[in-house]
Amino acid sequence: MKKLIVANLKMNTTPSEFKTYAMTIATKAKGSKNNIVVCPPFTHLAVAKEILTSSKVSYGAQNMSAEEEGSFTGEVSAKMVKDLGAEYVILGHSDVRNKFKETDKLINRKIKTALANGIKVILCVGESLQTRESKQTQNFVRKQLDDDLKGIYENELEGVIIAYEPVWAISTNKTSSSKGITNKDISKMVEVIRKEIEAQFSAKAAKKITVLYGGSVGLNNYKKILSNESIDGALIGAASLDVDAFSVIARENY
Ligand code: PGA
């Protein structure tokens, strides 16, 4: 099964270091059946355009402004990332929700701006440990989807990918271990997400939407996680920093 494999480099690497990274993944991705996307920091997008344009690897930004243009010092607009060839943008990552206090309302506006500018959205949702322990995971994720996708038309949903990223499983290696998330947990949450999309849009939309899993996917567990047929791919943080490790995951036949 063809999967979507996305690298989230977060705030790592310099543009010069990324040049080597991009050249390596462009070469290693040749012949892969999967769709491969790399999301570096904004400052690297021009390098991505230079190196990845004629390759099999697509690229995206890690966030963007909800505003089109104007007096928003320090912000980066959809038009700017689009002009640099970014096909995707990650929105609602737990880093921006928790550390920069982005709200569902803002994320909803950002999604609308991205879609209006023809950029595909990788929308991250997922619960904290506290929410999980109080057995509120399903309600919490349903509400995130409800708030984040408010006012989006069904035909626009083609440009939306959902990444289920339980916050407590990110960069912890608590994946597929006895204490961590299991494939059963992941499949259950994918089902919850599809049911919510069905409730908000339609059964057709629920079936069609791409759902990724993210949270400590790495060389030690990718085969197990990505062989789970309920998920369409993975969003990979820490392990994607090692371009060789990321290439192995991106090239596998699932
Ligand atoms: P991780 O990060 O793979 O390091 O857990 C995933 C993410 O934050 O998108």
PDB file of C-alpha atoms and ligand atoms in Angstrom:
ATOM      1  CA  MET A   1       0.000   0.000   0.000  1.00  0.00           C
ATOM      2  CA  LYS A   2       1.301   3.424  -1.000  1.00  0.00           C
ATOM      3  CA  LYS A   3       1.822   5.653   2.059  1.00  0.00           C
ATOM      4  CA  LEU A   4       2.446   9.348   2.672  1.00  0.00           C
ATOM      5  CA  ILE A   5       5.686   9.792   4.613  1.00  0.00           C
ATOM      6  CA  VAL A   6       6.283  13.295   5.991  1.00  0.00           C
ATOM      7  CA  ALA A   7       9.421  14.659   7.667  1.00  0.00           C
ATOM      8  CA  ASN A   8       8.988  17.444  10.214  1.00  0.00           C
ATOM      9  CA  LEU A   9      12.476  18.845  10.775  1.00  0.00           C
ATOM     10  CA  LYS A  10      11.168  21.301  13.405  1.00  0.00           C
ATOM     11  CA  MET A  11      13.761  23.987  14.317  1.00  0.00           C
ATOM     12  CA  ASN A  12      16.773  21.949  13.252  1.00  0.00           C
ATOM     13  CA  THR A  13      19.463  22.257  10.563  1.00  0.00           C
ATOM     14  CA  THR A  14      20.754  25.366   8.794  1.00  0.00           C
ATOM     15  CA  PRO A  15      19.902  26.120   5.157  1.00  0.00           C
ATOM     16  CA  SER A  16      23.401  24.924   4.147  1.00  0.00           C
ATOM     17  CA  GLU A  17      23.007  21.676   6.065  1.00  0.00           C
ATOM     18  CA  PHE A  18      19.569  21.243   4.550  1.00  0.00           C
ATOM     19  CA  LYS A  19      21.035  21.447   1.051  1.00  0.00           C
ATOM     20  CA  THR A  20      22.920  18.204   1.675  1.00  0.00           C
ATOM     21  CA  TYR A  21      19.820  16.701   3.295  1.00  0.00           C
ATOM     22  CA  ALA A  22      17.645  17.607   0.291  1.00  0.00           C
ATOM     23  CA  MET A  23      20.155  16.252  -2.220  1.00  0.00           C
ATOM     24  CA  THR A  24      20.388  12.988  -0.304  1.00  0.00           C
ATOM     25  CA  ILE A  25      16.639  12.439   0.042  1.00  0.00           C
ATOM     26  CA  ALA A  26      16.084  13.400  -3.620  1.00  0.00           C
ATOM     27  CA  THR A  27      18.518  10.675  -4.669  1.00  0.00           C
ATOM     28  CA  LYS A  28      17.349   8.055  -2.181  1.00  0.00           C
ATOM     29  CA  ALA A  29      13.656   8.629  -2.915  1.00  0.00           C
ATOM     30  CA  LYS A  30      14.048   7.603  -6.554  1.00  0.00           C
ATOM     31  CA  GLY A  31      11.959   4.525  -7.224  1.00  0.00           C
ATOM     32  CA  SER A  32       9.993   4.760  -3.968  1.00  0.00           C
ATOM     33  CA  LYS A  33       6.302   3.988  -4.345  1.00  0.00           C
ATOM     34  CA  ASN A  34       5.380   6.285  -1.449  1.00  0.00           C
ATOM     35  CA  ASN A  35       4.605   9.977  -1.484  1.00  0.00           C
ATOM     36  CA  ILE A  36       7.378  11.760   0.360  1.00  0.00           C
ATOM     37  CA  VAL A  37       7.159  15.251   1.860  1.00  0.00           C
ATOM     38  CA  VAL A  38       9.841  17.179   3.741  1.00  0.00           C
ATOM     39  CA  CYS A  39       8.896  20.149   5.944  1.00  0.00           C
ATOM     40  CA  PRO A  40      11.978  22.218   6.858  1.00  0.00           C
ATOM     41  CA  PRO A  41      12.017  25.675   8.527  1.00  0.00           C
ATOM     42  CA  PHE A  42      10.866  28.665   6.387  1.00  0.00           C
ATOM     43  CA  THR A  43      14.449  29.762   5.779  1.00  0.00           C
ATOM     44  CA  HIS A  44      15.145  26.512   3.911  1.00  0.00           C
ATOM     45  CA  LEU A  45      12.261  26.643   1.439  1.00  0.00           C
ATOM     46  CA  ALA A  46      14.305  28.382  -1.260  1.00  0.00           C
ATOM     47  CA  VAL A  47      16.865  25.573  -0.986  1.00  0.00           C
ATOM     48  CA  ALA A  48      14.026  23.043  -1.190  1.00  0.00           C
ATOM     49  CA  LYS A  49      12.811  24.737  -4.371  1.00  0.00           C
ATOM     50  CA  GLU A  50      16.277  24.613  -5.891  1.00  0.00           C
ATOM     51  CA  ILE A  51      16.996  20.983  -5.036  1.00  0.00           C
ATOM     52  CA  LEU A  52      13.643  19.221  -4.854  1.00  0.00           C
ATOM     53  CA  THR A  53      11.630  20.779  -7.695  1.00  0.00           C
ATOM     54  CA  SER A  54      12.508  18.125 -10.254  1.00  0.00           C
ATOM     55  CA  SER A  55      12.579  15.271  -7.728  1.00  0.00           C
ATOM     56  CA  LYS A  56      10.009  12.846  -6.356  1.00  0.00           C
ATOM     57  CA  VAL A  57      10.069  14.638  -3.007  1.00  0.00           C
ATOM     58  CA  SER A  58       7.514  17.359  -2.234  1.00  0.00           C
ATOM     59  CA  TYR A  59       8.002  19.912   0.506  1.00  0.00           C
ATOM     60  CA  GLY A  60       6.066  22.112   2.833  1.00  0.00           C
ATOM     61  CA  ALA A  61       6.230  24.714   5.576  1.00  0.00           C
ATOM     62  CA  GLN A  62       5.837  24.044   9.305  1.00  0.00           C
ATOM     63  CA  ASN A  63       3.385  26.863   9.944  1.00  0.00           C
ATOM     64  CA  MET A  64       2.215  30.122   8.327  1.00  0.00           C
ATOM     65  CA  SER A  65       0.188  33.216   9.087  1.00  0.00           C
ATOM     66  CA  ALA A  66      -3.583  33.338   8.912  1.00  0.00           C
ATOM     67  CA  GLU A  67      -3.247  36.814   7.386  1.00  0.00           C
ATOM     68  CA  GLU A  68      -2.762  37.379   3.666  1.00  0.00           C
ATOM     69  CA  GLU A  69      -0.316  40.303   3.985  1.00  0.00           C
ATOM     70  CA  GLY A  70       0.337  43.539   5.824  1.00  0.00           C
ATOM     71  CA  SER A  71       1.660  44.766   9.120  1.00  0.00           C
ATOM     72  CA  PHE A  72       2.503  41.439  10.747  1.00  0.00           C
ATOM     73  CA  THR A  73       6.189  41.748  11.553  1.00  0.00           C
ATOM     74  CA  GLY A  74       7.971  38.426  11.704  1.00  0.00           C
ATOM     75  CA  GLU A  75       5.179  36.474  10.066  1.00  0.00           C
ATOM     76  CA  VAL A  76       5.303  34.450   6.842  1.00  0.00           C
ATOM     77  CA  SER A  77       2.304  34.386   4.500  1.00  0.00           C
ATOM     78  CA  ALA A  78       0.730  31.620   2.447  1.00  0.00           C
ATOM     79  CA  LYS A  79       1.609  33.484  -0.744  1.00  0.00           C
ATOM     80  CA  MET A  80       5.286  33.567   0.265  1.00  0.00           C
ATOM     81  CA  VAL A  81       5.569  29.832   0.903  1.00  0.00           C
ATOM     82  CA  LYS A  82       3.504  29.058  -2.188  1.00  0.00           C
ATOM     83  CA  ASP A  83       5.830  31.191  -4.304  1.00  0.00           C
ATOM     84  CA  LEU A  84       8.713  29.041  -3.041  1.00  0.00           C
ATOM     85  CA  GLY A  85       6.891  25.952  -4.288  1.00  0.00           C
ATOM     86  CA  ALA A  86       5.672  24.622  -0.944  1.00  0.00           C
ATOM     87  CA  GLU A  87       2.805  22.246  -1.624  1.00  0.00           C
ATOM     88  CA  TYR A  88       1.993  21.581   2.036  1.00  0.00           C
ATOM     89  CA  VAL A  89       1.841  23.320   5.391  1.00  0.00           C
ATOM     90  CA  ILE A  90       1.729  21.691   8.829  1.00  0.00           C
ATOM     91  CA  LEU A  91      -0.897  23.449  10.967  1.00  0.00           C
ATOM     92  CA  GLY A  92      -1.916  22.894  14.573  1.00  0.00           C
ATOM     93  CA  HIS A  93       1.225  21.026  15.564  1.00  0.00           C
ATOM     94  CA  SER A  94       1.293  20.452  19.323  1.00  0.00           C
ATOM     95  CA  ASP A  95       4.431  22.643  19.543  1.00  0.00           C
ATOM     96  CA  VAL A  96       2.482  25.642  18.241  1.00  0.00           C
ATOM     97  CA  ARG A  97      -0.645  24.778  20.205  1.00  0.00           C
ATOM     98  CA  ASN A  98       1.228  24.334  23.490  1.00  0.00           C
ATOM     99  CA  LYS A  99       4.305  26.543  23.275  1.00  0.00           C
ATOM    100  CA  PHE A 100       2.910  29.411  21.165  1.00  0.00           C
ATOM    101  CA  LYS A 101      -0.643  29.045  22.455  1.00  0.00           C
ATOM    102  CA  GLU A 102      -2.254  28.890  19.037  1.00  0.00           C
ATOM    103  CA  THR A 103      -5.961  28.300  19.505  1.00  0.00           C
ATOM    104  CA  ASP A 104      -8.329  26.178  17.448  1.00  0.00           C
ATOM    105  CA  LYS A 105      -9.911  29.416  16.255  1.00  0.00           C
ATOM    106  CA  LEU A 106      -6.595  30.660  14.865  1.00  0.00           C
ATOM    107  CA  ILE A 107      -5.758  27.266  13.390  1.00  0.00           C
ATOM    108  CA  ASN A 108      -9.156  27.264  11.677  1.00  0.00           C
ATOM    109  CA  ARG A 109      -8.363  30.654  10.095  1.00  0.00           C
ATOM    110  CA  LYS A 110      -4.946  29.420   9.026  1.00  0.00           C
ATOM    111  CA  ILE A 111      -6.475  26.351   7.369  1.00  0.00           C
ATOM    112  CA  LYS A 112      -8.845  28.568   5.391  1.00  0.00           C
ATOM    113  CA  THR A 113      -5.996  30.834   4.298  1.00  0.00           C
ATOM    114  CA  ALA A 114      -3.836  27.882   3.237  1.00  0.00           C
ATOM    115  CA  LEU A 115      -6.645  26.284   1.237  1.00  0.00           C
ATOM    116  CA  ALA A 116      -7.549  29.596  -0.407  1.00  0.00           C
ATOM    117  CA  ASN A 117      -3.943  29.802  -1.570  1.00  0.00           C
ATOM    118  CA  GLY A 118      -3.856  26.236  -2.903  1.00  0.00           C
ATOM    119  CA  ILE A 119      -1.644  24.816  -0.152  1.00  0.00           C
ATOM    120  CA  LYS A 120      -2.455  21.390   1.277  1.00  0.00           C
ATOM    121  CA  VAL A 121      -2.831  21.309   5.048  1.00  0.00           C
ATOM    122  CA  ILE A 122      -1.412  18.652   7.343  1.00  0.00           C
ATOM    123  CA  LEU A 123      -3.603  19.275  10.392  1.00  0.00           C
ATOM    124  CA  CYS A 124      -2.225  17.834  13.631  1.00  0.00           C
ATOM    125  CA  VAL A 125      -4.601  16.749  16.364  1.00  0.00           C
ATOM    126  CA  GLY A 126      -3.984  14.729  19.513  1.00  0.00           C
ATOM    127  CA  GLU A 127      -4.441  14.586  23.231  1.00  0.00           C
ATOM    128  CA  SER A 128      -2.129  15.293  26.167  1.00  0.00           C
ATOM    129  CA  LEU A 129      -1.272  12.678  28.758  1.00  0.00           C
ATOM    130  CA  GLN A 130      -3.631  14.312  31.216  1.00  0.00           C
ATOM    131  CA  THR A 131      -6.508  14.114  28.722  1.00  0.00           C
ATOM    132  CA  ARG A 132      -5.674  10.476  28.026  1.00  0.00           C
ATOM    133  CA  GLU A 133      -5.520   9.608  31.696  1.00  0.00           C
ATOM    134  CA  SER A 134      -8.877  11.237  32.311  1.00  0.00           C
ATOM    135  CA  LYS A 135     -10.266   9.116  29.448  1.00  0.00           C
ATOM    136  CA  GLN A 136     -11.254  12.162  27.402  1.00  0.00           C
ATOM    137  CA  THR A 137      -9.131  11.401  24.325  1.00  0.00           C
ATOM    138  CA  GLN A 138     -11.945  10.755  21.893  1.00  0.00           C
ATOM    139  CA  ASN A 139     -14.014  13.775  22.928  1.00  0.00           C
ATOM    140  CA  PHE A 140     -10.930  15.988  22.864  1.00  0.00           C
ATOM    141  CA  VAL A 141      -9.838  14.978  19.361  1.00  0.00           C
ATOM    142  CA  ARG A 142     -13.396  15.179  18.043  1.00  0.00           C
ATOM    143  CA  LYS A 143     -13.668  18.726  19.371  1.00  0.00           C
ATOM    144  CA  GLN A 144     -10.328  19.726  17.848  1.00  0.00           C
ATOM    145  CA  LEU A 145     -11.538  18.477  14.450  1.00  0.00           C
ATOM    146  CA  ASP A 146     -14.870  20.173  14.885  1.00  0.00           C
ATOM    147  CA  ASP A 147     -13.319  23.548  15.774  1.00  0.00           C
ATOM    148  CA  ASP A 148     -10.417  23.388  13.321  1.00  0.00           C
ATOM    149  CA  LEU A 149     -12.544  22.399  10.311  1.00  0.00           C
ATOM    150  CA  LYS A 150     -15.488  24.711  11.005  1.00  0.00           C
ATOM    151  CA  GLY A 151     -16.729  26.398   7.832  1.00  0.00           C
ATOM    152  CA  ILE A 152     -14.581  24.313   5.478  1.00  0.00           C
ATOM    153  CA  TYR A 153     -16.498  23.033   2.452  1.00  0.00           C
ATOM    154  CA  GLU A 154     -16.476  19.341   1.639  1.00  0.00           C
ATOM    155  CA  ASN A 155     -14.816  19.917  -1.724  1.00  0.00           C
ATOM    156  CA  GLU A 156     -11.972  21.727   0.064  1.00  0.00           C
ATOM    157  CA  LEU A 157     -11.325  18.715   2.262  1.00  0.00           C
ATOM    158  CA  GLU A 158      -9.307  17.200  -0.576  1.00  0.00           C
ATOM    159  CA  GLY A 159      -6.594  19.593   0.509  1.00  0.00           C
ATOM    160  CA  VAL A 160      -6.649  18.454   4.135  1.00  0.00           C
ATOM    161  CA  ILE A 161      -4.646  15.611   5.666  1.00  0.00           C
ATOM    162  CA  ILE A 162      -5.141  14.740   9.327  1.00  0.00           C
ATOM    163  CA  ALA A 163      -2.158  13.732  11.451  1.00  0.00           C
ATOM    164  CA  TYR A 164      -3.074  12.030  14.705  1.00  0.00           C
ATOM    165  CA  GLU A 165      -0.247  12.899  17.061  1.00  0.00           C
ATOM    166  CA  PRO A 166      -0.845  12.037  20.717  1.00  0.00           C
ATOM    167  CA  VAL A 167       1.211  14.713  22.468  1.00  0.00           C
ATOM    168  CA  TRP A 168       2.478  12.284  25.116  1.00  0.00           C
ATOM    169  CA  ALA A 169       3.891   9.961  22.438  1.00  0.00           C
ATOM    170  CA  ILE A 170       5.856  12.647  20.554  1.00  0.00           C
ATOM    171  CA  SER A 171       9.627  12.320  20.776  1.00  0.00           C
ATOM    172  CA  THR A 172       9.391   9.954  23.713  1.00  0.00           C
ATOM    173  CA  ASN A 173       9.851   6.584  22.036  1.00  0.00           C
ATOM    174  CA  LYS A 174       6.696   5.550  23.849  1.00  0.00           C
ATOM    175  CA  THR A 175       5.397   3.882  20.749  1.00  0.00           C
ATOM    176  CA  SER A 176       4.463   0.233  20.365  1.00  0.00           C
ATOM    177  CA  SER A 177       5.993  -0.508  23.735  1.00  0.00           C
ATOM    178  CA  SER A 178       4.089  -1.937  26.655  1.00  0.00           C
ATOM    179  CA  LYS A 179       3.623   1.516  28.211  1.00  0.00           C
ATOM    180  CA  GLY A 180       3.233   3.389  24.954  1.00  0.00           C
ATOM    181  CA  ILE A 181       0.724   3.607  22.139  1.00  0.00           C
ATOM    182  CA  THR A 182      -0.160   0.409  20.310  1.00  0.00           C
ATOM    183  CA  ASN A 183      -1.456  -0.258  16.813  1.00  0.00           C
ATOM    184  CA  LYS A 184      -4.802  -1.012  18.409  1.00  0.00           C
ATOM    185  CA  ASP A 185      -4.886   2.491  19.979  1.00  0.00           C
ATOM    186  CA  ILE A 186      -3.892   4.047  16.658  1.00  0.00           C
ATOM    187  CA  SER A 187      -6.571   2.151  14.682  1.00  0.00           C
ATOM    188  CA  LYS A 188      -9.193   3.116  17.245  1.00  0.00           C
ATOM    189  CA  MET A 189      -8.319   6.809  16.960  1.00  0.00           C
ATOM    190  CA  VAL A 190      -8.263   6.675  13.156  1.00  0.00           C
ATOM    191  CA  GLU A 191     -11.771   5.253  13.352  1.00  0.00           C
ATOM    192  CA  VAL A 192     -12.831   8.062  15.714  1.00  0.00           C
ATOM    193  CA  ILE A 193     -11.350  10.639  13.307  1.00  0.00           C
ATOM    194  CA  ARG A 194     -13.093   9.141  10.269  1.00  0.00           C
ATOM    195  CA  LYS A 195     -16.413   8.979  12.154  1.00  0.00           C
ATOM    196  CA  GLU A 196     -16.054  12.643  13.073  1.00  0.00           C
ATOM    197  CA  ILE A 197     -15.313  13.567   9.449  1.00  0.00           C
ATOM    198  CA  GLU A 198     -18.408  11.586   8.463  1.00  0.00           C
ATOM    199  CA  ALA A 199     -20.493  13.470  10.999  1.00  0.00           C
ATOM    200  CA  GLN A 200     -19.138  16.845   9.886  1.00  0.00           C
ATOM    201  CA  PHE A 201     -19.054  16.164   6.146  1.00  0.00           C
ATOM    202  CA  SER A 202     -20.079  12.791   4.655  1.00  0.00           C
ATOM    203  CA  ALA A 203     -19.269   9.079   4.573  1.00  0.00           C
ATOM    204  CA  LYS A 204     -17.520   9.637   1.246  1.00  0.00           C
ATOM    205  CA  ALA A 205     -15.296  12.331   2.739  1.00  0.00           C
ATOM    206  CA  ALA A 206     -14.516  10.124   5.751  1.00  0.00           C
ATOM    207  CA  LYS A 207     -13.399   7.283   3.488  1.00  0.00           C
ATOM    208  CA  LYS A 208     -11.307   9.527   1.273  1.00  0.00           C
ATOM    209  CA  ILE A 209      -9.450  11.614   3.835  1.00  0.00           C
ATOM    210  CA  THR A 210      -5.786  10.805   4.435  1.00  0.00           C
ATOM    211  CA  VAL A 211      -4.964  10.075   8.089  1.00  0.00           C
ATOM    212  CA  LEU A 212      -1.364   9.908   9.295  1.00  0.00           C
ATOM    213  CA  TYR A 213       0.070   8.826  12.606  1.00  0.00           C
ATOM    214  CA  GLY A 214       2.852  10.791  14.306  1.00  0.00           C
ATOM    215  CA  GLY A 215       4.705  10.249  17.574  1.00  0.00           C
ATOM    216  CA  SER A 216       8.117   8.607  17.918  1.00  0.00           C
ATOM    217  CA  VAL A 217       8.025   6.768  14.600  1.00  0.00           C
ATOM    218  CA  GLY A 218      11.572   5.586  13.935  1.00  0.00           C
ATOM    219  CA  LEU A 219      13.700   2.775  12.601  1.00  0.00           C
ATOM    220  CA  ASN A 220      12.799   0.562  15.562  1.00  0.00           C
ATOM    221  CA  ASN A 221       9.037   0.604  14.984  1.00  0.00           C
ATOM    222  CA  TYR A 222       8.145   1.970  11.531  1.00  0.00           C
ATOM    223  CA  LYS A 223       7.438  -1.436   9.979  1.00  0.00           C
ATOM    224  CA  LYS A 224       4.994  -2.345  12.703  1.00  0.00           C
ATOM    225  CA  ILE A 225       3.244   1.032  12.677  1.00  0.00           C
ATOM    226  CA  LEU A 226       3.106   1.564   8.942  1.00  0.00           C
ATOM    227  CA  SER A 227       1.889  -1.975   8.279  1.00  0.00           C
ATOM    228  CA  ASN A 228      -1.272  -0.863  10.085  1.00  0.00           C
ATOM    229  CA  GLU A 229      -3.683  -0.558   7.167  1.00  0.00           C
ATOM    230  CA  SER A 230      -5.893   1.942   8.947  1.00  0.00           C
ATOM    231  CA  ILE A 231      -3.253   4.654   8.580  1.00  0.00           C
ATOM    232  CA  ASP A 232      -2.218   6.250   5.303  1.00  0.00           C
ATOM    233  CA  GLY A 233       1.241   7.282   6.433  1.00  0.00           C
ATOM    234  CA  ALA A 234       3.363   8.904   9.119  1.00  0.00           C
ATOM    235  CA  LEU A 235       4.561  12.306  10.279  1.00  0.00           C
ATOM    236  CA  ILE A 236       8.097  11.852  11.539  1.00  0.00           C
ATOM    237  CA  GLY A 237      10.005  14.303  13.733  1.00  0.00           C
ATOM    238  CA  ALA A 238      13.198  13.238  15.512  1.00  0.00           C
ATOM    239  CA  ALA A 239      13.921  10.246  13.274  1.00  0.00           C
ATOM    240  CA  SER A 240      13.602  12.388  10.144  1.00  0.00           C
ATOM    241  CA  LEU A 241      16.648  14.439  11.190  1.00  0.00           C
ATOM    242  CA  ASP A 242      18.797  11.511  10.161  1.00  0.00           C
ATOM    243  CA  VAL A 243      18.310  11.549   6.395  1.00  0.00           C
ATOM    244  CA  ASP A 244      19.465   7.938   6.066  1.00  0.00           C
ATOM    245  CA  ALA A 245      16.929   6.728   8.620  1.00  0.00           C
ATOM    246  CA  PHE A 246      14.196   8.824   7.010  1.00  0.00           C
ATOM    247  CA  SER A 247      15.094   7.439   3.581  1.00  0.00           C
ATOM    248  CA  VAL A 248      14.790   3.848   4.801  1.00  0.00           C
ATOM    249  CA  ILE A 249      11.269   4.582   6.111  1.00  0.00           C
ATOM    250  CA  ALA A 250      10.319   6.531   2.990  1.00  0.00           C
ATOM    251  CA  ARG A 251      11.513   3.826   0.577  1.00  0.00           C
ATOM    252  CA  GLU A 252       9.862   0.810   2.205  1.00  0.00           C
ATOM    253  CA  ASN A 253       7.050  -1.050   0.434  1.00  0.00           C
ATOM    254  CA  TYR A 254       4.057  -1.180   2.758  1.00  0.00           C
TER     255      TYR A 254
HETATM  256  P1  PGA B   1       8.564  12.684  16.749  1.00  0.00           P
HETATM  257  O1  PGA B   1       7.797  14.009  16.296  1.00  0.00           O
HETATM  258  O2  PGA B   1       8.607  11.761  15.561  1.00  0.00           O
HETATM  259  O3  PGA B   1       9.913  13.166  17.176  1.00  0.00           O
HETATM  260  O4  PGA B   1       7.795  12.090  17.858  1.00  0.00           O
HETATM  261  C1  PGA B   1       6.628  13.968  15.560  1.00  0.00           C
HETATM  262  C2  PGA B   1       6.125  15.385  15.391  1.00  0.00           C
HETATM  263  O5  PGA B   1       6.287  16.182  16.316  1.00  0.00           O
HETATM  264  O6  PGA B   1       5.556  15.736  14.348  1.00  0.00           O
END
